[in-house]
PDB file of C-alpha atoms in Angstrom:
ATOM      1  CA  UNK G  89      -2.508   6.921  51.721  1.00 48.00           C
ATOM      2  CA  UNK G  90      -2.942   4.839  48.548  1.00 47.00           C
ATOM      3  CA  UNK G  91      -3.675   1.801  50.824  1.00 52.00           C
ATOM      4  CA  UNK G  92      -6.165   3.680  52.392  1.00 49.00           C
ATOM      5  CA  UNK G  93      -7.949   4.446  49.120  1.00 48.00           C
ATOM      6  CA  UNK G  94      -7.657   0.798  47.931  1.00 52.00           C
ATOM      7  CA  UNK G  95      -9.401  -0.510  50.887  1.00 55.00           C
ATOM      8  CA  UNK G  96     -12.392   1.685  50.255  1.00 56.00           C
ATOM      9  CA  UNK G  97     -15.005  -0.518  48.441  1.00 59.00           C
ATOM     10  CA  UNK G  98     -16.117   1.061  45.124  1.00 62.00           C
ATOM     11  CA  UNK G  99     -19.543   2.716  45.057  1.00 61.00           C
ATOM     12  CA  UNK G 100     -21.811   0.948  42.898  1.00 67.00           C
ATOM     13  CA  UNK G 101     -25.045   2.883  41.574  1.00 60.00           C
ATOM     14  CA  UNK G 102     -27.948   0.940  40.300  1.00 63.00           C
ATOM     15  CA  UNK G 103     -30.450   2.307  37.910  1.00 61.00           C
ATOM     16  CA  UNK G 104     -33.178   2.349  40.468  1.00 66.00           C
ATOM     17  CA  UNK G 105     -31.012   4.702  42.615  1.00 72.00           C
ATOM     18  CA  UNK G 106     -30.722   7.280  39.853  1.00 73.00           C
ATOM     19  CA  UNK G 107     -34.650   7.892  39.731  1.00 80.00           C
ATOM     20  CA  UNK G 108     -35.551  11.660  39.293  1.00 83.00           C
ATOM     21  CA  UNK G 109     -39.088  12.464  39.826  1.00 89.00           C
ATOM     22  CA  UNK G 110     -40.857  14.842  37.443  1.00 91.00           C
ATOM     23  CA  UNK G 111     -44.245  15.794  36.295  1.00 93.00           C
ATOM     24  CA  UNK G 112     -44.914  16.372  32.603  1.00 95.00           C
ATOM     25  CA  UNK G 113     -47.719  17.939  30.630  1.00 95.00           C
ATOM     26  CA  UNK G 114     -48.608  19.522  27.241  1.00 96.00           C
ATOM     27  CA  UNK G 115     -49.893  23.012  26.720  1.00 94.00           C
ATOM     28  CA  UNK G 116     -52.461  23.708  24.176  1.00 95.00           C
ATOM     29  CA  UNK G 117     -49.961  25.193  21.938  1.00 92.00           C
ATOM     30  CA  UNK G 118     -48.181  21.810  21.853  1.00 95.00           C
ATOM     31  CA  UNK G 119     -45.303  22.616  23.976  1.00 94.00           C
ATOM     32  CA  UNK G 120     -44.208  19.630  26.100  1.00 96.00           C
ATOM     33  CA  UNK G 121     -43.241  20.627  29.651  1.00 94.00           C
ATOM     34  CA  UNK G 122     -41.252  18.502  32.044  1.00 94.00           C
ATOM     35  CA  UNK G 123     -40.947  19.703  35.636  1.00 92.00           C
ATOM     36  CA  UNK G 124     -38.323  18.368  38.418  1.00 92.00           C
ATOM     37  CA  UNK G 125     -39.105  19.880  41.892  1.00 88.00           C
ATOM     38  CA  UNK G 126     -35.994  20.156  44.247  1.00 83.00           C
ATOM     39  CA  UNK G 127     -36.042  22.762  47.000  1.00 79.00           C
ATOM     40  CA  UNK G 128     -32.354  22.035  48.202  1.00 80.00           C
ATOM     41  CA  UNK G 129     -31.112  25.247  46.491  1.00 80.00           C
ATOM     42  CA  UNK G 130     -32.832  28.374  45.479  1.00 86.00           C
ATOM     43  CA  UNK G 131     -31.833  27.947  41.740  1.00 89.00           C
ATOM     44  CA  UNK G 132     -33.943  27.279  38.770  1.00 91.00           C
ATOM     45  CA  UNK G 133     -32.659  25.681  35.499  1.00 91.00           C
ATOM     46  CA  UNK G 134     -34.640  26.224  32.331  1.00 92.00           C
ATOM     47  CA  UNK G 135     -33.618  23.982  29.387  1.00 91.00           C
ATOM     48  CA  UNK G 136     -35.506  24.381  26.029  1.00 92.00           C
ATOM     49  CA  UNK G 137     -35.017  21.504  23.631  1.00 91.00           C
ATOM     50  CA  UNK G 138     -35.923  22.000  19.952  1.00 92.00           C
ATOM     51  CA  UNK G 139     -36.502  18.694  18.399  1.00 92.00           C
ATOM     52  CA  UNK G 140     -34.209  19.555  15.098  1.00 90.00           C
ATOM     53  CA  UNK G 141     -30.758  19.277  14.382  1.00 88.00           C
ATOM     54  CA  UNK G 142     -28.158  18.889  11.666  1.00 89.00           C
ATOM     55  CA  UNK G 143     -29.703  15.605  10.929  1.00 89.00           C
ATOM     56  CA  UNK G 144     -32.817  17.473   9.560  1.00 91.00           C
ATOM     57  CA  UNK G 145     -30.893  19.544   7.288  1.00 90.00           C
ATOM     58  CA  UNK G 146     -30.530  19.007   3.539  1.00 88.00           C
ATOM     59  CA  UNK G 147     -27.576  18.291   1.382  1.00 88.00           C
ATOM     60  CA  UNK G 148     -26.298  21.762   0.023  1.00 89.00           C
ATOM     61  CA  UNK G 149     -27.931  23.469   3.056  1.00 90.00           C
ATOM     62  CA  UNK G 150     -25.989  22.185   5.855  1.00 92.00           C
ATOM     63  CA  UNK G 151     -24.981  24.176   9.149  1.00 91.00           C
ATOM     64  CA  UNK G 152     -28.560  25.573   9.692  1.00 89.00           C
ATOM     65  CA  UNK G 153     -29.233  24.199  13.296  1.00 87.00           C
ATOM     66  CA  UNK G 154     -25.635  25.367  14.367  1.00 88.00           C
ATOM     67  CA  UNK G 155     -26.299  28.814  12.776  1.00 90.00           C
ATOM     68  CA  UNK G 156     -29.676  29.207  14.889  1.00 87.00           C
ATOM     69  CA  UNK G 157     -27.731  28.773  17.993  1.00 84.00           C
ATOM     70  CA  UNK G 158     -26.193  32.302  17.262  1.00 89.00           C
ATOM     71  CA  UNK G 159     -29.204  33.908  15.806  1.00 91.00           C
ATOM     72  CA  UNK G 160     -31.458  32.912  18.692  1.00 89.00           C
ATOM     73  CA  UNK G 161     -29.439  35.368  20.563  1.00 88.00           C
ATOM     74  CA  UNK G 162     -29.868  38.146  18.074  1.00 91.00           C
ATOM     75  CA  UNK G 163     -32.927  39.758  19.658  1.00 91.00           C
ATOM     76  CA  UNK G 164     -36.701  39.262  19.091  1.00 94.00           C
ATOM     77  CA  UNK G 165     -39.460  41.738  18.451  1.00 93.00           C
ATOM     78  CA  UNK G 166     -39.819  42.668  22.193  1.00 93.00           C
ATOM     79  CA  UNK G 167     -36.200  41.954  23.370  1.00 93.00           C
ATOM     80  CA  UNK G 168     -33.572  44.127  21.377  1.00 93.00           C
ATOM     81  CA  UNK G 169     -30.268  42.430  20.592  1.00 91.00           C
ATOM     82  CA  UNK G 170     -28.100  42.252  23.501  1.00 89.00           C
ATOM     83  CA  UNK G 171     -30.870  42.428  25.854  1.00 91.00           C
ATOM     84  CA  UNK G 172     -31.525  38.769  26.406  1.00 88.00           C
ATOM     85  CA  UNK G 173     -28.041  38.371  27.784  1.00 88.00           C
ATOM     86  CA  UNK G 174     -28.068  41.538  29.852  1.00 91.00           C
ATOM     87  CA  UNK G 175     -31.443  40.981  31.433  1.00 89.00           C
ATOM     88  CA  UNK G 176     -30.336  37.367  32.457  1.00 88.00           C
ATOM     89  CA  UNK G 177     -26.839  38.521  33.822  1.00 89.00           C
ATOM     90  CA  UNK G 178     -28.365  41.417  35.457  1.00 89.00           C
ATOM     91  CA  UNK G 179     -30.334  38.910  37.657  1.00 85.00           C
ATOM     92  CA  UNK G 180     -27.290  36.723  38.337  1.00 88.00           C
ATOM     93  CA  UNK G 181     -28.358  34.027  35.644  1.00 89.00           C
ATOM     94  CA  UNK G 182     -26.217  32.513  32.916  1.00 87.00           C
ATOM     95  CA  UNK G 183     -27.324  30.947  29.521  1.00 86.00           C
ATOM     96  CA  UNK G 184     -25.666  28.540  27.307  1.00 83.00           C
ATOM     97  CA  UNK G 185     -26.640  27.015  23.799  1.00 83.00           C
ATOM     98  CA  UNK G 186     -25.287  23.783  22.316  1.00 79.00           C
ATOM     99  CA  UNK G 187     -26.042  22.680  18.730  1.00 74.00           C
ATOM    100  CA  UNK G 188     -26.370  18.914  17.972  1.00 75.00           C
ATOM    101  CA  UNK G 189     -27.357  16.323  15.390  1.00 80.00           C
ATOM    102  CA  UNK G 190     -30.842  15.820  16.831  1.00 77.00           C
ATOM    103  CA  UNK G 191     -31.932  18.560  19.292  1.00 75.00           C
ATOM    104  CA  UNK G 192     -30.084  21.785  19.819  1.00 71.00           C
ATOM    105  CA  UNK G 193     -30.633  23.019  23.453  1.00 80.00           C
ATOM    106  CA  UNK G 194     -30.769  26.547  25.103  1.00 85.00           C
ATOM    107  CA  UNK G 195     -30.182  26.258  28.988  1.00 87.00           C
ATOM    108  CA  UNK G 196     -30.664  29.272  31.513  1.00 88.00           C
ATOM    109  CA  UNK G 197     -29.785  28.975  35.187  1.00 90.00           C
ATOM    110  CA  UNK G 198     -30.347  31.294  37.765  1.00 90.00           C
ATOM    111  CA  UNK G 199     -32.288  32.546  40.989  1.00 90.00           C
ATOM    112  CA  UNK G 200     -35.595  30.985  41.168  1.00 86.00           C
ATOM    113  CA  UNK G 201     -37.368  34.214  41.393  1.00 86.00           C
ATOM    114  CA  UNK G 202     -36.221  34.891  37.846  1.00 86.00           C
ATOM    115  CA  UNK G 203     -38.053  31.969  36.405  1.00 86.00           C
ATOM    116  CA  UNK G 204     -40.991  34.033  34.817  1.00 87.00           C
ATOM    117  CA  UNK G 205     -38.483  36.156  33.050  1.00 87.00           C
ATOM    118  CA  UNK G 206     -36.613  33.003  31.550  1.00 87.00           C
ATOM    119  CA  UNK G 207     -39.999  31.793  30.229  1.00 87.00           C
ATOM    120  CA  UNK G 208     -40.941  35.143  28.856  1.00 90.00           C
ATOM    121  CA  UNK G 209     -37.623  35.624  26.963  1.00 90.00           C
ATOM    122  CA  UNK G 210     -37.928  32.110  25.385  1.00 89.00           C
ATOM    123  CA  UNK G 211     -41.564  32.791  24.500  1.00 90.00           C
ATOM    124  CA  UNK G 212     -40.783  35.979  22.756  1.00 93.00           C
ATOM    125  CA  UNK G 213     -37.854  34.508  20.830  1.00 90.00           C
ATOM    126  CA  UNK G 214     -39.974  31.615  19.863  1.00 90.00           C
ATOM    127  CA  UNK G 215     -43.003  33.655  18.693  1.00 91.00           C
ATOM    128  CA  UNK G 216     -41.283  36.810  17.491  1.00 94.00           C
ATOM    129  CA  UNK G 217     -37.911  36.188  16.292  1.00 93.00           C
ATOM    130  CA  UNK G 218     -38.967  35.900  12.668  1.00 93.00           C
ATOM    131  CA  UNK G 219     -39.931  39.637  12.225  1.00 92.00           C
ATOM    132  CA  UNK G 220     -36.401  40.831  13.341  1.00 92.00           C
ATOM    133  CA  UNK G 221     -34.602  38.237  11.319  1.00 93.00           C
ATOM    134  CA  UNK G 222     -32.567  40.440   8.637  1.00 94.00           C
ATOM    135  CA  UNK G 223     -29.956  39.930   5.972  1.00 95.00           C
ATOM    136  CA  UNK G 224     -27.507  41.904   8.238  1.00 96.00           C
ATOM    137  CA  UNK G 225     -28.016  39.656  11.355  1.00 94.00           C
ATOM    138  CA  UNK G 226     -27.705  36.441   9.320  1.00 94.00           C
ATOM    139  CA  UNK G 227     -24.595  37.636   7.568  1.00 95.00           C
ATOM    140  CA  UNK G 228     -23.040  38.583  10.998  1.00 95.00           C
ATOM    141  CA  UNK G 229     -23.704  35.203  12.510  1.00 93.00           C
ATOM    142  CA  UNK G 230     -22.754  33.417   9.326  1.00 94.00           C
ATOM    143  CA  UNK G 231     -19.494  34.840   9.654  1.00 95.00           C
ATOM    144  CA  UNK G 232     -19.124  33.971  13.304  1.00 94.00           C
ATOM    145  CA  UNK G 233     -19.987  30.300  12.436  1.00 94.00           C
ATOM    146  CA  UNK G 234     -17.653  30.408   9.510  1.00 95.00           C
ATOM    147  CA  UNK G 235     -14.782  31.652  11.737  1.00 95.00           C
ATOM    148  CA  UNK G 236     -15.559  28.996  14.381  1.00 94.00           C
ATOM    149  CA  UNK G 237     -15.277  26.283  11.596  1.00 94.00           C
ATOM    150  CA  UNK G 238     -11.795  27.814  10.543  1.00 95.00           C
ATOM    151  CA  UNK G 239     -10.654  27.612  14.128  1.00 95.00           C
ATOM    152  CA  UNK G 240     -12.026  23.994  14.723  1.00 92.00           C
ATOM    153  CA  UNK G 241     -11.563  22.419  11.297  1.00 93.00           C
ATOM    154  CA  UNK G 242      -9.297  24.108   8.845  1.00 93.00           C
ATOM    155  CA  UNK G 243      -6.896  25.875  11.026  1.00 95.00           C
ATOM    156  CA  UNK G 244      -6.402  23.129  13.427  1.00 92.00           C
ATOM    157  CA  UNK G 245      -4.050  20.060  13.160  1.00 93.00           C
ATOM    158  CA  UNK G 246      -6.050  17.008  12.153  1.00 94.00           C
ATOM    159  CA  UNK G 247      -9.207  19.240  12.353  1.00 92.00           C
ATOM    160  CA  UNK G 248     -10.616  17.666   9.105  1.00 94.00           C
ATOM    161  CA  UNK G 249     -10.309  14.313  10.279  1.00 95.00           C
ATOM    162  CA  UNK G 250     -13.896  13.986  11.843  1.00 91.00           C
ATOM    163  CA  UNK G 251     -15.436  15.420   8.742  1.00 93.00           C
ATOM    164  CA  UNK G 252     -13.612  13.093   6.497  1.00 95.00           C
ATOM    165  CA  UNK G 253     -14.627  10.007   8.664  1.00 95.00           C
ATOM    166  CA  UNK G 254     -18.253  11.134   8.484  1.00 93.00           C
ATOM    167  CA  UNK G 255     -18.068  11.364   4.604  1.00 93.00           C
ATOM    168  CA  UNK G 256     -16.668   7.887   4.470  1.00 95.00           C
ATOM    169  CA  UNK G 257     -18.748   6.289   7.344  1.00 94.00           C
ATOM    170  CA  UNK G 258     -22.090   7.330   6.146  1.00 94.00           C
ATOM    171  CA  UNK G 259     -23.535   7.594   2.447  1.00 93.00           C
ATOM    172  CA  UNK G 260     -24.226  10.779   0.984  1.00 88.00           C
ATOM    173  CA  UNK G 261     -28.077  10.763   1.651  1.00 85.00           C
ATOM    174  CA  UNK G 262     -27.485  10.037   5.360  1.00 90.00           C
ATOM    175  CA  UNK G 263     -28.332  12.698   7.899  1.00 86.00           C
ATOM    176  CA  UNK G 264     -24.947  11.901   9.608  1.00 91.00           C
ATOM    177  CA  UNK G 265     -22.876  12.421   6.445  1.00 91.00           C
ATOM    178  CA  UNK G 266     -22.027  16.016   7.299  1.00 91.00           C
ATOM    179  CA  UNK G 267     -20.686  17.499  10.654  1.00 91.00           C
ATOM    180  CA  UNK G 268     -22.985  19.583  12.794  1.00 90.00           C
ATOM    181  CA  UNK G 269     -21.186  22.903  11.953  1.00 91.00           C
ATOM    182  CA  UNK G 270     -21.966  22.357   8.066  1.00 90.00           C
ATOM    183  CA  UNK G 271     -19.690  23.208   5.120  1.00 91.00           C
ATOM    184  CA  UNK G 272     -18.174  26.474   4.232  1.00 93.00           C
ATOM    185  CA  UNK G 273     -19.764  26.567   0.771  1.00 93.00           C
ATOM    186  CA  UNK G 274     -23.273  25.711   2.257  1.00 93.00           C
ATOM    187  CA  UNK G 275     -22.950  28.485   4.889  1.00 92.00           C
ATOM    188  CA  UNK G 276     -22.058  30.987   2.238  1.00 93.00           C
ATOM    189  CA  UNK G 277     -24.895  29.959  -0.115  1.00 92.00           C
ATOM    190  CA  UNK G 278     -27.495  30.013   2.596  1.00 91.00           C
ATOM    191  CA  UNK G 279     -30.072  32.978   1.681  1.00 93.00           C
ATOM    192  CA  UNK G 280     -32.237  34.899   4.121  1.00 94.00           C
ATOM    193  CA  UNK G 281     -35.375  33.005   2.835  1.00 95.00           C
ATOM    194  CA  UNK G 282     -33.515  29.618   3.347  1.00 93.00           C
ATOM    195  CA  UNK G 283     -33.117  30.577   6.959  1.00 92.00           C
ATOM    196  CA  UNK G 284     -36.466  31.830   7.486  1.00 94.00           C
ATOM    197  CA  UNK G 285     -38.035  28.577   6.153  1.00 94.00           C
ATOM    198  CA  UNK G 286     -36.046  26.409   8.361  1.00 92.00           C
ATOM    199  CA  UNK G 287     -37.062  28.544  11.543  1.00 93.00           C
ATOM    200  CA  UNK G 288     -40.670  28.322  10.468  1.00 93.00           C
ATOM    201  CA  UNK G 289     -40.458  24.483   9.921  1.00 94.00           C
ATOM    202  CA  UNK G 290     -38.641  23.494  12.995  1.00 93.00           C
ATOM    203  CA  UNK G 291     -38.870  26.139  15.705  1.00 92.00           C
ATOM    204  CA  UNK G 292     -42.397  26.060  16.913  1.00 93.00           C
ATOM    205  CA  UNK G 293     -43.867  25.216  20.110  1.00 94.00           C
ATOM    206  CA  UNK G 294     -45.243  21.906  19.261  1.00 95.00           C
ATOM    207  CA  UNK G 295     -41.701  20.783  17.990  1.00 94.00           C
ATOM    208  CA  UNK G 296     -40.047  21.813  21.313  1.00 94.00           C
ATOM    209  CA  UNK G 297     -39.628  20.642  24.959  1.00 95.00           C
ATOM    210  CA  UNK G 298     -39.242  22.782  27.990  1.00 94.00           C
ATOM    211  CA  UNK G 299     -37.414  21.031  30.832  1.00 93.00           C
ATOM    212  CA  UNK G 300     -37.514  23.098  34.427  1.00 92.00           C
ATOM    213  CA  UNK G 301     -35.803  21.908  37.516  1.00 90.00           C
ATOM    214  CA  UNK G 302     -35.969  23.209  41.111  1.00 75.00           C
ATOM    215  CA  UNK G 303     -39.366  25.059  41.200  1.00 60.00           C
ATOM    216  CA  UNK G 304     -42.759  24.414  42.578  1.00 53.00           C
ATOM    217  CA  UNK G 305     -44.599  22.497  39.856  1.00 49.00           C
ATOM    218  CA  UNK G 306     -48.013  24.470  40.716  1.00 49.00           C
ATOM    219  CA  UNK G 307     -46.197  27.908  40.096  1.00 50.00           C
ATOM    220  CA  UNK G 308     -44.365  26.627  37.014  1.00 45.00           C
ATOM    221  CA  UNK G 309     -47.555  25.312  35.336  1.00 45.00           C
ATOM    222  CA  UNK G 310     -49.178  28.729  35.791  1.00 40.00           C
ATOM    223  CA  UNK G 311     -46.242  30.448  34.717  1.00 44.00           C
ATOM    224  CA  UNK G 312     -45.482  28.362  31.786  1.00 43.00           C
ATOM    225  CA  UNK G 313     -49.039  28.862  30.375  1.00 41.00           C
ATOM    226  CA  UNK G 314     -48.977  32.560  30.700  1.00 44.00           C
ATOM    227  CA  UNK G 315     -45.508  32.880  29.295  1.00 42.00           C
ATOM    228  CA  UNK G 316     -45.997  30.687  26.303  1.00 43.00           C
ATOM    229  CA  UNK G 317     -49.580  30.566  25.407  1.00 41.00           C
ATOM    230  CA  UNK G 318     -50.451  34.346  25.947  1.00 39.00           C
ATOM    231  CA  UNK G 319     -47.301  35.416  23.977  1.00 39.00           C
ATOM    232  CA  UNK G 320     -48.678  33.729  20.866  1.00 35.00           C
ATOM    233  CA  UNK G 321     -52.007  35.374  19.875  1.00 35.00           C
ATOM    234  CA  UNK G 322     -54.077  32.972  17.779  1.00 32.00           C
ATOM    235  CA  UNK G 323     -52.058  29.961  18.687  1.00 31.00           C
ATOM    236  CA  UNK G 324     -48.967  28.541  17.345  1.00 30.00           C
ATOM    237  CA  UNK G 325     -48.214  27.180  13.771  1.00 29.00           C
TER     238      UNK G 325
END
């Protein structure tokens, strides 16, 4: 059996063979949209990238990008807390979020027929999250993030190794000097106003990219415009 495997020549992929066709355009509110059409499966993937990460945080106020990974699921003005997940799961869709040093992402994957719902949920969260951002919600997710830090850093063998490497590898004024999750002290010191200002500065349509795969480009463009532009009366900041 091993001889048969060794007799098979290795498969080599060139850069040219990995091309993914796509279309891109920018909505009037500044949102960049990238569309890839693929009708092989009746599934749509909607990936929202915010061009902000832990590298945009300030010393003494770290961990905000990761904190928003949690706050973004705490409900907006027209989507109460818990409804975001419930609506997607009821339609057979899933969602996940991932913090990064440069661009946190929120990904939704589900039946192609639920594409308008995915866009509407993201639009409401982007346009109307701020009125629903309360001290109670921030404190709740602050505690969740601090517990995640304990599990991954303080209470884990060699958990502080990565943080110590970053501290020594990059100078204090370098944006990679601290880990994405932030420090316990900074998370505890963050006020509601600090968090609101971070959202107002970075979580805007003209600082985001919407990547959509496996749906008709014509329908995508129309739905994207209605789900993002119409949801923000008077335009976006």
